[in-house]
């Protein structure tokens, strides 16, 4: 009986000792893990990561201004806006932004007219920042990266400058102004009617005078052409008469020459016949 009790007691002690040993190993492992100098990294799609190292925490987000700044509405109710995009991992906290303004010069050295907080932005998400009721001048937005951002030189990012120019809206005419304008226009038309009639008559007279002047010029031109062609005609007639006279004279001289030649031929023939007759008379005498 005593042996059975001793065996049970020994088993209980062994179990208790085993539990103590296991507990000691777990405790030592936990203490060693928490006190080690190595960092813990959590990577999601090679973009989202959490870094714990020597008290430095950064959620892997990276903010950047994208696109052109916008302007909408008219002064004094004009609104300016910029778009912010998270090109890194999801933001696990918030950050701050400021809006600077100056009437002339660099807005970075101007006054801060507004500041606010930007909540968590998803990976590749965007956030639009607005400012309403602006006045003429130059504006610029600035945003801080999340705490622990590794590039200290770009811890604060700036938007492009936004130059606002206000144009005064045109005054809308009242009913009295419209009636006065219509009355003035009607009176002006009545005054212009006689002027238009006079101008029409003057234009008609001027056109008539121009036509008459053209007729006179045409008649004068024809007269000059006739006068210039008359001497030429007379000269041509004289030349023709002279040619006819010369032709008649040549024909007369030719006839005289023919007659003279004919007379010479007759005399020659006559002399030859006489000589022949004489010879015939002399032959029998011999």
PDB file of C-alpha atoms in Angstrom:
ATOM      1  CA  UNK A   1       0.000   0.000   0.000  1.00  0.00           C
ATOM      2  CA  UNK A   2       2.791   2.318   0.848  1.00  0.00           C
ATOM      3  CA  UNK A   3       4.504   1.480  -2.436  1.00  0.00           C
ATOM      4  CA  UNK A   4       1.466   2.483  -4.464  1.00  0.00           C
ATOM      5  CA  UNK A   5       1.263   5.822  -2.674  1.00  0.00           C
ATOM      6  CA  UNK A   6       4.955   6.415  -3.292  1.00  0.00           C
ATOM      7  CA  UNK A   7       4.588   5.719  -6.989  1.00  0.00           C
ATOM      8  CA  UNK A   8       1.668   8.185  -7.305  1.00  0.00           C
ATOM      9  CA  UNK A   9       3.626  10.867  -5.460  1.00  0.00           C
ATOM     10  CA  UNK A  10       6.648  10.376  -7.738  1.00  0.00           C
ATOM     11  CA  UNK A  11       4.504  10.703 -10.846  1.00  0.00           C
ATOM     12  CA  UNK A  12       2.980  13.977  -9.634  1.00  0.00           C
ATOM     13  CA  UNK A  13       6.411  15.400  -8.937  1.00  0.00           C
ATOM     14  CA  UNK A  14       7.618  14.398 -12.392  1.00  0.00           C
ATOM     15  CA  UNK A  15       4.651  16.089 -14.098  1.00  0.00           C
ATOM     16  CA  UNK A  16       5.147  19.251 -12.054  1.00  0.00           C
ATOM     17  CA  UNK A  17       8.856  19.294 -12.866  1.00  0.00           C
ATOM     18  CA  UNK A  18       8.157  18.835 -16.578  1.00  0.00           C
ATOM     19  CA  UNK A  19       5.673  21.722 -16.571  1.00  0.00           C
ATOM     20  CA  UNK A  20       8.205  23.939 -14.813  1.00  0.00           C
ATOM     21  CA  UNK A  21      10.885  23.130 -17.371  1.00  0.00           C
ATOM     22  CA  UNK A  22       8.559  23.852 -20.323  1.00  0.00           C
ATOM     23  CA  UNK A  23       7.421  27.118 -18.730  1.00  0.00           C
ATOM     24  CA  UNK A  24      11.025  28.175 -18.223  1.00  0.00           C
ATOM     25  CA  UNK A  25      11.854  27.503 -21.894  1.00  0.00           C
ATOM     26  CA  UNK A  26       8.826  29.502 -23.118  1.00  0.00           C
ATOM     27  CA  UNK A  27       9.688  32.402 -20.804  1.00  0.00           C
ATOM     28  CA  UNK A  28      13.305  32.485 -21.918  1.00  0.00           C
ATOM     29  CA  UNK A  29      12.314  32.366 -25.605  1.00  0.00           C
ATOM     30  CA  UNK A  30       9.837  35.229 -25.162  1.00  0.00           C
ATOM     31  CA  UNK A  31      12.344  37.410 -23.308  1.00  0.00           C
ATOM     32  CA  UNK A  32      15.023  36.742 -25.922  1.00  0.00           C
ATOM     33  CA  UNK A  33      12.670  37.611 -28.790  1.00  0.00           C
ATOM     34  CA  UNK A  34      11.504  40.890 -27.211  1.00  0.00           C
ATOM     35  CA  UNK A  35      14.995  42.046 -26.239  1.00  0.00           C
ATOM     36  CA  UNK A  36      16.734  41.174 -29.538  1.00  0.00           C
ATOM     37  CA  UNK A  37      18.125  44.013 -31.756  1.00  0.00           C
ATOM     38  CA  UNK A  38      16.746  42.616 -34.992  1.00  0.00           C
ATOM     39  CA  UNK A  39      13.834  44.437 -36.761  1.00  0.00           C
ATOM     40  CA  UNK A  40      10.453  43.009 -37.508  1.00  0.00           C
ATOM     41  CA  UNK A  41       9.317  43.364 -41.096  1.00  0.00           C
ATOM     42  CA  UNK A  42       5.871  42.789 -42.496  1.00  0.00           C
ATOM     43  CA  UNK A  43       5.667  42.856 -46.286  1.00  0.00           C
ATOM     44  CA  UNK A  44       2.421  42.886 -48.297  1.00  0.00           C
ATOM     45  CA  UNK A  45       2.833  42.641 -52.092  1.00  0.00           C
ATOM     46  CA  UNK A  46       6.413  43.980 -51.698  1.00  0.00           C
ATOM     47  CA  UNK A  47       5.012  47.477 -51.085  1.00  0.00           C
ATOM     48  CA  UNK A  48       3.271  47.680 -47.707  1.00  0.00           C
ATOM     49  CA  UNK A  49       5.657  47.217 -44.828  1.00  0.00           C
ATOM     50  CA  UNK A  50       5.933  47.989 -41.132  1.00  0.00           C
ATOM     51  CA  UNK A  51       9.378  48.636 -39.689  1.00  0.00           C
ATOM     52  CA  UNK A  52      10.257  48.525 -35.995  1.00  0.00           C
ATOM     53  CA  UNK A  53      13.886  49.328 -35.342  1.00  0.00           C
ATOM     54  CA  UNK A  54      15.479  51.084 -32.376  1.00  0.00           C
ATOM     55  CA  UNK A  55      12.351  53.167 -31.653  1.00  0.00           C
ATOM     56  CA  UNK A  56      11.762  54.290 -35.334  1.00  0.00           C
ATOM     57  CA  UNK A  57       8.330  53.647 -36.869  1.00  0.00           C
ATOM     58  CA  UNK A  58       7.301  54.252 -40.525  1.00  0.00           C
ATOM     59  CA  UNK A  59       4.256  52.782 -42.200  1.00  0.00           C
ATOM     60  CA  UNK A  60       5.771  52.798 -45.722  1.00  0.00           C
ATOM     61  CA  UNK A  61       3.449  55.470 -47.130  1.00  0.00           C
ATOM     62  CA  UNK A  62       4.671  58.145 -49.523  1.00  0.00           C
ATOM     63  CA  UNK A  63       2.614  61.227 -50.458  1.00  0.00           C
ATOM     64  CA  UNK A  64       2.980  63.244 -53.673  1.00  0.00           C
ATOM     65  CA  UNK A  65       1.036  66.011 -55.434  1.00  0.00           C
ATOM     66  CA  UNK A  66      -0.367  64.883 -58.774  1.00  0.00           C
ATOM     67  CA  UNK A  67      -1.963  66.704 -61.715  1.00  0.00           C
ATOM     68  CA  UNK A  68      -2.420  70.439 -62.161  1.00  0.00           C
ATOM     69  CA  UNK A  69      -3.913  72.643 -59.422  1.00  0.00           C
ATOM     70  CA  UNK A  70      -7.532  73.606 -60.098  1.00  0.00           C
ATOM     71  CA  UNK A  71      -9.523  76.837 -59.952  1.00  0.00           C
ATOM     72  CA  UNK A  72     -13.312  77.088 -60.113  1.00  0.00           C
ATOM     73  CA  UNK A  73     -15.929  79.771 -59.706  1.00  0.00           C
ATOM     74  CA  UNK A  74     -15.438  83.526 -59.721  1.00  0.00           C
ATOM     75  CA  UNK A  75     -14.234  85.966 -57.109  1.00  0.00           C
ATOM     76  CA  UNK A  76     -15.049  86.361 -54.292  1.00  0.00           C
ATOM     77  CA  UNK A  77     -16.470  82.810 -54.263  1.00  0.00           C
ATOM     78  CA  UNK A  78     -13.547  81.279 -56.152  1.00  0.00           C
ATOM     79  CA  UNK A  79     -12.133  77.920 -54.985  1.00  0.00           C
ATOM     80  CA  UNK A  80      -8.645  76.470 -55.477  1.00  0.00           C
ATOM     81  CA  UNK A  81      -7.744  72.795 -55.106  1.00  0.00           C
ATOM     82  CA  UNK A  82      -4.851  70.331 -55.297  1.00  0.00           C
ATOM     83  CA  UNK A  83      -4.802  66.521 -55.500  1.00  0.00           C
ATOM     84  CA  UNK A  84      -2.611  64.430 -53.202  1.00  0.00           C
ATOM     85  CA  UNK A  85      -1.792  60.763 -53.946  1.00  0.00           C
ATOM     86  CA  UNK A  86      -0.294  58.045 -51.762  1.00  0.00           C
ATOM     87  CA  UNK A  87       2.209  56.224 -54.011  1.00  0.00           C
ATOM     88  CA  UNK A  88       3.450  54.015 -51.150  1.00  0.00           C
ATOM     89  CA  UNK A  89       1.859  51.664 -48.650  1.00  0.00           C
ATOM     90  CA  UNK A  90      -1.381  52.342 -46.785  1.00  0.00           C
ATOM     91  CA  UNK A  91      -1.184  55.165 -44.258  1.00  0.00           C
ATOM     92  CA  UNK A  92      -1.735  53.855 -40.735  1.00  0.00           C
ATOM     93  CA  UNK A  93      -2.135  57.300 -39.250  1.00  0.00           C
ATOM     94  CA  UNK A  94      -2.654  60.968 -40.119  1.00  0.00           C
ATOM     95  CA  UNK A  95      -0.429  63.867 -41.146  1.00  0.00           C
ATOM     96  CA  UNK A  96      -0.771  67.661 -41.501  1.00  0.00           C
ATOM     97  CA  UNK A  97      -0.950  70.214 -44.322  1.00  0.00           C
ATOM     98  CA  UNK A  98      -0.681  74.015 -44.593  1.00  0.00           C
ATOM     99  CA  UNK A  99      -1.717  76.654 -47.130  1.00  0.00           C
ATOM    100  CA  UNK A 100       0.558  79.658 -47.713  1.00  0.00           C
ATOM    101  CA  UNK A 101      -0.458  82.951 -49.345  1.00  0.00           C
ATOM    102  CA  UNK A 102       1.200  86.127 -50.578  1.00  0.00           C
ATOM    103  CA  UNK A 103      -0.075  89.019 -52.685  1.00  0.00           C
ATOM    104  CA  UNK A 104       3.354  89.375 -54.322  1.00  0.00           C
ATOM    105  CA  UNK A 105       6.529  87.310 -54.272  1.00  0.00           C
ATOM    106  CA  UNK A 106       7.180  83.749 -53.054  1.00  0.00           C
ATOM    107  CA  UNK A 107       4.232  82.209 -51.143  1.00  0.00           C
ATOM    108  CA  UNK A 108       6.622  80.005 -49.133  1.00  0.00           C
ATOM    109  CA  UNK A 109       7.697  83.166 -47.329  1.00  0.00           C
ATOM    110  CA  UNK A 110       4.118  84.440 -47.010  1.00  0.00           C
ATOM    111  CA  UNK A 111       1.528  83.876 -44.305  1.00  0.00           C
ATOM    112  CA  UNK A 112      -0.096  80.591 -43.328  1.00  0.00           C
ATOM    113  CA  UNK A 113      -3.808  81.085 -43.970  1.00  0.00           C
ATOM    114  CA  UNK A 114      -4.960  77.543 -43.157  1.00  0.00           C
ATOM    115  CA  UNK A 115      -3.695  74.276 -41.660  1.00  0.00           C
ATOM    116  CA  UNK A 116      -5.371  70.939 -41.214  1.00  0.00           C
ATOM    117  CA  UNK A 117      -5.084  67.166 -40.817  1.00  0.00           C
ATOM    118  CA  UNK A 118      -5.098  64.480 -43.513  1.00  0.00           C
ATOM    119  CA  UNK A 119      -6.460  61.100 -42.398  1.00  0.00           C
ATOM    120  CA  UNK A 120      -5.243  57.715 -43.552  1.00  0.00           C
ATOM    121  CA  UNK A 121      -5.002  57.349 -47.348  1.00  0.00           C
ATOM    122  CA  UNK A 122      -5.098  53.915 -48.940  1.00  0.00           C
ATOM    123  CA  UNK A 123      -2.330  52.624 -51.168  1.00  0.00           C
ATOM    124  CA  UNK A 124      -2.568  54.500 -54.537  1.00  0.00           C
ATOM    125  CA  UNK A 125      -5.484  56.457 -53.060  1.00  0.00           C
ATOM    126  CA  UNK A 126      -5.987  60.198 -53.545  1.00  0.00           C
ATOM    127  CA  UNK A 127      -7.081  63.128 -51.388  1.00  0.00           C
ATOM    128  CA  UNK A 128      -8.294  66.529 -52.661  1.00  0.00           C
ATOM    129  CA  UNK A 129      -7.452  69.636 -50.610  1.00  0.00           C
ATOM    130  CA  UNK A 130      -9.604  72.749 -51.192  1.00  0.00           C
ATOM    131  CA  UNK A 131      -9.565  76.365 -50.151  1.00  0.00           C
ATOM    132  CA  UNK A 132     -12.587  78.597 -50.757  1.00  0.00           C
ATOM    133  CA  UNK A 133     -13.265  82.328 -51.041  1.00  0.00           C
ATOM    134  CA  UNK A 134      -9.820  83.190 -52.317  1.00  0.00           C
ATOM    135  CA  UNK A 135      -8.621  86.631 -53.311  1.00  0.00           C
ATOM    136  CA  UNK A 136      -6.034  87.796 -55.826  1.00  0.00           C
ATOM    137  CA  UNK A 137      -2.532  86.560 -55.095  1.00  0.00           C
ATOM    138  CA  UNK A 138      -0.368  83.419 -55.104  1.00  0.00           C
ATOM    139  CA  UNK A 139      -1.111  80.273 -53.054  1.00  0.00           C
ATOM    140  CA  UNK A 140       0.879  77.108 -52.300  1.00  0.00           C
ATOM    141  CA  UNK A 141       0.079  73.922 -50.346  1.00  0.00           C
ATOM    142  CA  UNK A 142       2.581  71.981 -48.197  1.00  0.00           C
ATOM    143  CA  UNK A 143       2.172  68.465 -46.711  1.00  0.00           C
ATOM    144  CA  UNK A 144       4.321  66.538 -44.224  1.00  0.00           C
ATOM    145  CA  UNK A 145       5.161  62.892 -44.864  1.00  0.00           C
ATOM    146  CA  UNK A 146       4.319  60.352 -42.181  1.00  0.00           C
ATOM    147  CA  UNK A 147       6.570  60.170 -39.118  1.00  0.00           C
ATOM    148  CA  UNK A 148       9.687  58.123 -39.745  1.00  0.00           C
ATOM    149  CA  UNK A 149       9.860  58.883 -43.478  1.00  0.00           C
ATOM    150  CA  UNK A 150      13.449  57.929 -44.404  1.00  0.00           C
ATOM    151  CA  UNK A 151      14.215  60.833 -46.793  1.00  0.00           C
ATOM    152  CA  UNK A 152      14.596  63.774 -44.409  1.00  0.00           C
ATOM    153  CA  UNK A 153      15.247  66.254 -47.272  1.00  0.00           C
ATOM    154  CA  UNK A 154      11.769  65.554 -48.648  1.00  0.00           C
ATOM    155  CA  UNK A 155       9.949  65.255 -45.362  1.00  0.00           C
ATOM    156  CA  UNK A 156       7.836  68.248 -46.474  1.00  0.00           C
ATOM    157  CA  UNK A 157       6.455  68.367 -50.032  1.00  0.00           C
ATOM    158  CA  UNK A 158       5.110  71.431 -51.915  1.00  0.00           C
ATOM    159  CA  UNK A 159       2.454  71.849 -54.580  1.00  0.00           C
ATOM    160  CA  UNK A 160       2.833  74.086 -57.619  1.00  0.00           C
ATOM    161  CA  UNK A 161       2.128  77.776 -57.120  1.00  0.00           C
ATOM    162  CA  UNK A 162      -1.484  78.789 -57.788  1.00  0.00           C
ATOM    163  CA  UNK A 163      -1.838  82.315 -59.155  1.00  0.00           C
ATOM    164  CA  UNK A 164      -5.356  83.729 -58.728  1.00  0.00           C
ATOM    165  CA  UNK A 165      -6.551  86.703 -60.771  1.00  0.00           C
ATOM    166  CA  UNK A 166      -9.992  88.107 -60.071  1.00  0.00           C
ATOM    167  CA  UNK A 167     -12.050  89.729 -62.830  1.00  0.00           C
ATOM    168  CA  UNK A 168     -14.870  91.967 -61.726  1.00  0.00           C
ATOM    169  CA  UNK A 169     -18.213  90.612 -63.016  1.00  0.00           C
ATOM    170  CA  UNK A 170     -20.101  92.829 -65.437  1.00  0.00           C
ATOM    171  CA  UNK A 171     -22.998  94.731 -63.908  1.00  0.00           C
ATOM    172  CA  UNK A 172     -26.375  93.399 -65.000  1.00  0.00           C
ATOM    173  CA  UNK A 173     -28.597  96.109 -66.584  1.00  0.00           C
ATOM    174  CA  UNK A 174     -31.808  97.027 -64.782  1.00  0.00           C
ATOM    175  CA  UNK A 175     -35.224  97.389 -66.411  1.00  0.00           C
ATOM    176  CA  UNK A 176     -34.828 101.178 -66.414  1.00  0.00           C
ATOM    177  CA  UNK A 177     -31.470 100.821 -68.183  1.00  0.00           C
ATOM    178  CA  UNK A 178     -33.033  98.533 -70.808  1.00  0.00           C
ATOM    179  CA  UNK A 179     -35.936 100.926 -71.442  1.00  0.00           C
ATOM    180  CA  UNK A 180     -33.570 103.906 -71.659  1.00  0.00           C
ATOM    181  CA  UNK A 181     -31.348 102.017 -74.092  1.00  0.00           C
ATOM    182  CA  UNK A 182     -34.307 101.065 -76.300  1.00  0.00           C
ATOM    183  CA  UNK A 183     -35.580 104.658 -76.309  1.00  0.00           C
ATOM    184  CA  UNK A 184     -32.140 105.975 -77.211  1.00  0.00           C
ATOM    185  CA  UNK A 185     -31.842 103.416 -80.003  1.00  0.00           C
ATOM    186  CA  UNK A 186     -35.288 104.372 -81.384  1.00  0.00           C
ATOM    187  CA  UNK A 187     -34.427 108.079 -81.359  1.00  0.00           C
ATOM    188  CA  UNK A 188     -31.127 107.380 -83.029  1.00  0.00           C
ATOM    189  CA  UNK A 189     -32.874 105.424 -85.795  1.00  0.00           C
ATOM    190  CA  UNK A 190     -35.264 108.318 -86.396  1.00  0.00           C
ATOM    191  CA  UNK A 191     -32.350 110.748 -86.594  1.00  0.00           C
ATOM    192  CA  UNK A 192     -30.477 108.453 -88.947  1.00  0.00           C
ATOM    193  CA  UNK A 193     -33.385 108.041 -91.417  1.00  0.00           C
ATOM    194  CA  UNK A 194     -33.007 111.520 -93.068  1.00  0.00           C
ATOM    195  CA  UNK A 195     -29.259 111.050 -93.117  1.00  0.00           C
ATOM    196  CA  UNK A 196     -29.647 107.695 -94.824  1.00  0.00           C
ATOM    197  CA  UNK A 197     -32.034 109.256 -97.409  1.00  0.00           C
ATOM    198  CA  UNK A 198     -29.603 112.082 -98.122  1.00  0.00           C
ATOM    199  CA  UNK A 199     -26.758 109.624 -98.384  1.00  0.00           C
ATOM    200  CA  UNK A 200     -28.791 107.465-100.793  1.00  0.00           C
ATOM    201  CA  UNK A 201     -29.591 110.457-103.027  1.00  0.00           C
ATOM    202  CA  UNK A 202     -26.001 111.600-102.867  1.00  0.00           C
ATOM    203  CA  UNK A 203     -24.823 108.137-103.866  1.00  0.00           C
ATOM    204  CA  UNK A 204     -27.268 108.057-106.785  1.00  0.00           C
ATOM    205  CA  UNK A 205     -26.141 111.501-107.985  1.00  0.00           C
ATOM    206  CA  UNK A 206     -22.551 110.467-107.656  1.00  0.00           C
ATOM    207  CA  UNK A 207     -23.200 107.307-109.658  1.00  0.00           C
ATOM    208  CA  UNK A 208     -24.973 109.340-112.347  1.00  0.00           C
ATOM    209  CA  UNK A 209     -22.083 111.801-112.521  1.00  0.00           C
ATOM    210  CA  UNK A 210     -19.626 108.943-112.809  1.00  0.00           C
ATOM    211  CA  UNK A 211     -21.609 107.386-115.679  1.00  0.00           C
ATOM    212  CA  UNK A 212     -21.752 110.739-117.487  1.00  0.00           C
ATOM    213  CA  UNK A 213     -18.040 111.202-116.981  1.00  0.00           C
ATOM    214  CA  UNK A 214     -17.385 107.743-118.404  1.00  0.00           C
ATOM    215  CA  UNK A 215     -19.526 108.543-121.482  1.00  0.00           C
ATOM    216  CA  UNK A 216     -17.620 111.802-122.050  1.00  0.00           C
ATOM    217  CA  UNK A 217     -14.291 110.024-121.708  1.00  0.00           C
ATOM    218  CA  UNK A 218     -15.412 107.340-124.139  1.00  0.00           C
ATOM    219  CA  UNK A 219     -16.585 109.928-126.683  1.00  0.00           C
ATOM    220  CA  UNK A 220     -13.328 111.854-126.322  1.00  0.00           C
ATOM    221  CA  UNK A 221     -11.319 108.675-126.832  1.00  0.00           C
ATOM    222  CA  UNK A 222     -13.293 107.779-129.970  1.00  0.00           C
ATOM    223  CA  UNK A 223     -12.812 111.314-131.311  1.00  0.00           C
ATOM    224  CA  UNK A 224      -9.067 111.110-130.779  1.00  0.00           C
ATOM    225  CA  UNK A 225      -8.930 107.724-132.457  1.00  0.00           C
ATOM    226  CA  UNK A 226     -10.879 109.106-135.439  1.00  0.00           C
ATOM    227  CA  UNK A 227      -8.603 112.153-135.640  1.00  0.00           C
ATOM    228  CA  UNK A 228      -5.528 109.955-135.494  1.00  0.00           C
ATOM    229  CA  UNK A 229      -6.870 107.584-138.148  1.00  0.00           C
ATOM    230  CA  UNK A 230      -7.818 110.430-140.618  1.00  0.00           C
ATOM    231  CA  UNK A 231      -4.229 111.540-141.459  1.00  0.00           C
ATOM    232  CA  UNK A 232      -3.288 107.911-141.892  1.00  0.00           C
ATOM    233  CA  UNK A 233      -6.148 107.440-144.362  1.00  0.00           C
ATOM    234  CA  UNK A 234      -5.179 110.569-146.336  1.00  0.00           C
ATOM    235  CA  UNK A 235      -1.559 109.453-146.457  1.00  0.00           C
ATOM    236  CA  UNK A 236      -2.596 106.026-147.643  1.00  0.00           C
ATOM    237  CA  UNK A 237      -4.791 107.548-150.383  1.00  0.00           C
ATOM    238  CA  UNK A 238      -1.931 109.781-151.538  1.00  0.00           C
ATOM    239  CA  UNK A 239       0.397 106.809-151.684  1.00  0.00           C
ATOM    240  CA  UNK A 240      -2.135 104.877-153.717  1.00  0.00           C
ATOM    241  CA  UNK A 241      -2.586 107.833-156.121  1.00  0.00           C
ATOM    242  CA  UNK A 242       1.175 108.196-156.503  1.00  0.00           C
ATOM    243  CA  UNK A 243       1.524 104.504-157.163  1.00  0.00           C
ATOM    244  CA  UNK A 244      -1.209 104.643-159.785  1.00  0.00           C
ATOM    245  CA  UNK A 245       0.503 107.636-161.455  1.00  0.00           C
ATOM    246  CA  UNK A 246       3.852 105.881-161.419  1.00  0.00           C
ATOM    247  CA  UNK A 247       2.304 102.749-162.910  1.00  0.00           C
ATOM    248  CA  UNK A 248       0.618 104.790-165.695  1.00  0.00           C
ATOM    249  CA  UNK A 249       3.843 106.603-166.440  1.00  0.00           C
ATOM    250  CA  UNK A 250       5.791 103.367-166.577  1.00  0.00           C
ATOM    251  CA  UNK A 251       3.157 101.865-168.877  1.00  0.00           C
ATOM    252  CA  UNK A 252       3.322 104.936-171.159  1.00  0.00           C
ATOM    253  CA  UNK A 253       7.111 104.820-171.304  1.00  0.00           C
ATOM    254  CA  UNK A 254       6.978 101.135-172.066  1.00  0.00           C
ATOM    255  CA  UNK A 255       4.551 101.761-174.950  1.00  0.00           C
ATOM    256  CA  UNK A 256       6.774 104.531-176.336  1.00  0.00           C
ATOM    257  CA  UNK A 257       9.781 102.249-176.145  1.00  0.00           C
ATOM    258  CA  UNK A 258       7.838  99.521-177.941  1.00  0.00           C
ATOM    259  CA  UNK A 259       6.767 101.970-180.657  1.00  0.00           C
ATOM    260  CA  UNK A 260      10.321 103.259-181.109  1.00  0.00           C
ATOM    261  CA  UNK A 261      11.629  99.712-181.335  1.00  0.00           C
ATOM    262  CA  UNK A 262       8.915  98.899-183.865  1.00  0.00           C
ATOM    263  CA  UNK A 263       9.879 101.936-185.976  1.00  0.00           C
ATOM    264  CA  UNK A 264      13.519 100.969-185.872  1.00  0.00           C
ATOM    265  CA  UNK A 265      12.649  97.443-187.011  1.00  0.00           C
ATOM    266  CA  UNK A 266      10.510  98.797-189.888  1.00  0.00           C
ATOM    267  CA  UNK A 267      13.274 101.178-191.026  1.00  0.00           C
ATOM    268  CA  UNK A 268      15.796  98.370-190.816  1.00  0.00           C
ATOM    269  CA  UNK A 269      13.586  96.088-192.893  1.00  0.00           C
ATOM    270  CA  UNK A 270      12.906  98.907-195.353  1.00  0.00           C
ATOM    271  CA  UNK A 271      16.623  99.625-195.824  1.00  0.00           C
ATOM    272  CA  UNK A 272      17.319  95.960-196.307  1.00  0.00           C
ATOM    273  CA  UNK A 273      14.620  95.676-198.965  1.00  0.00           C
ATOM    274  CA  UNK A 274      15.988  98.737-200.805  1.00  0.00           C
ATOM    275  CA  UNK A 275      19.494  97.281-200.797  1.00  0.00           C
ATOM    276  CA  UNK A 276      18.164  93.994-202.074  1.00  0.00           C
ATOM    277  CA  UNK A 277      16.269  95.728-204.894  1.00  0.00           C
ATOM    278  CA  UNK A 278      19.341  97.620-205.954  1.00  0.00           C
ATOM    279  CA  UNK A 279      21.319  94.428-206.130  1.00  0.00           C
ATOM    280  CA  UNK A 280      18.679  92.811-208.310  1.00  0.00           C
ATOM    281  CA  UNK A 281      18.753  95.765-210.756  1.00  0.00           C
ATOM    282  CA  UNK A 282      22.513  95.671-211.019  1.00  0.00           C
ATOM    283  CA  UNK A 283      22.774  91.956-211.816  1.00  0.00           C
ATOM    284  CA  UNK A 284      21.291  91.960-215.477  1.00  0.00           C
ATOM    285  CA  UNK A 285      23.431  94.883-216.469  1.00  0.00           C
ATOM    286  CA  UNK A 286      26.523  92.882-215.967  1.00  0.00           C
TER     287      UNK A 286
END
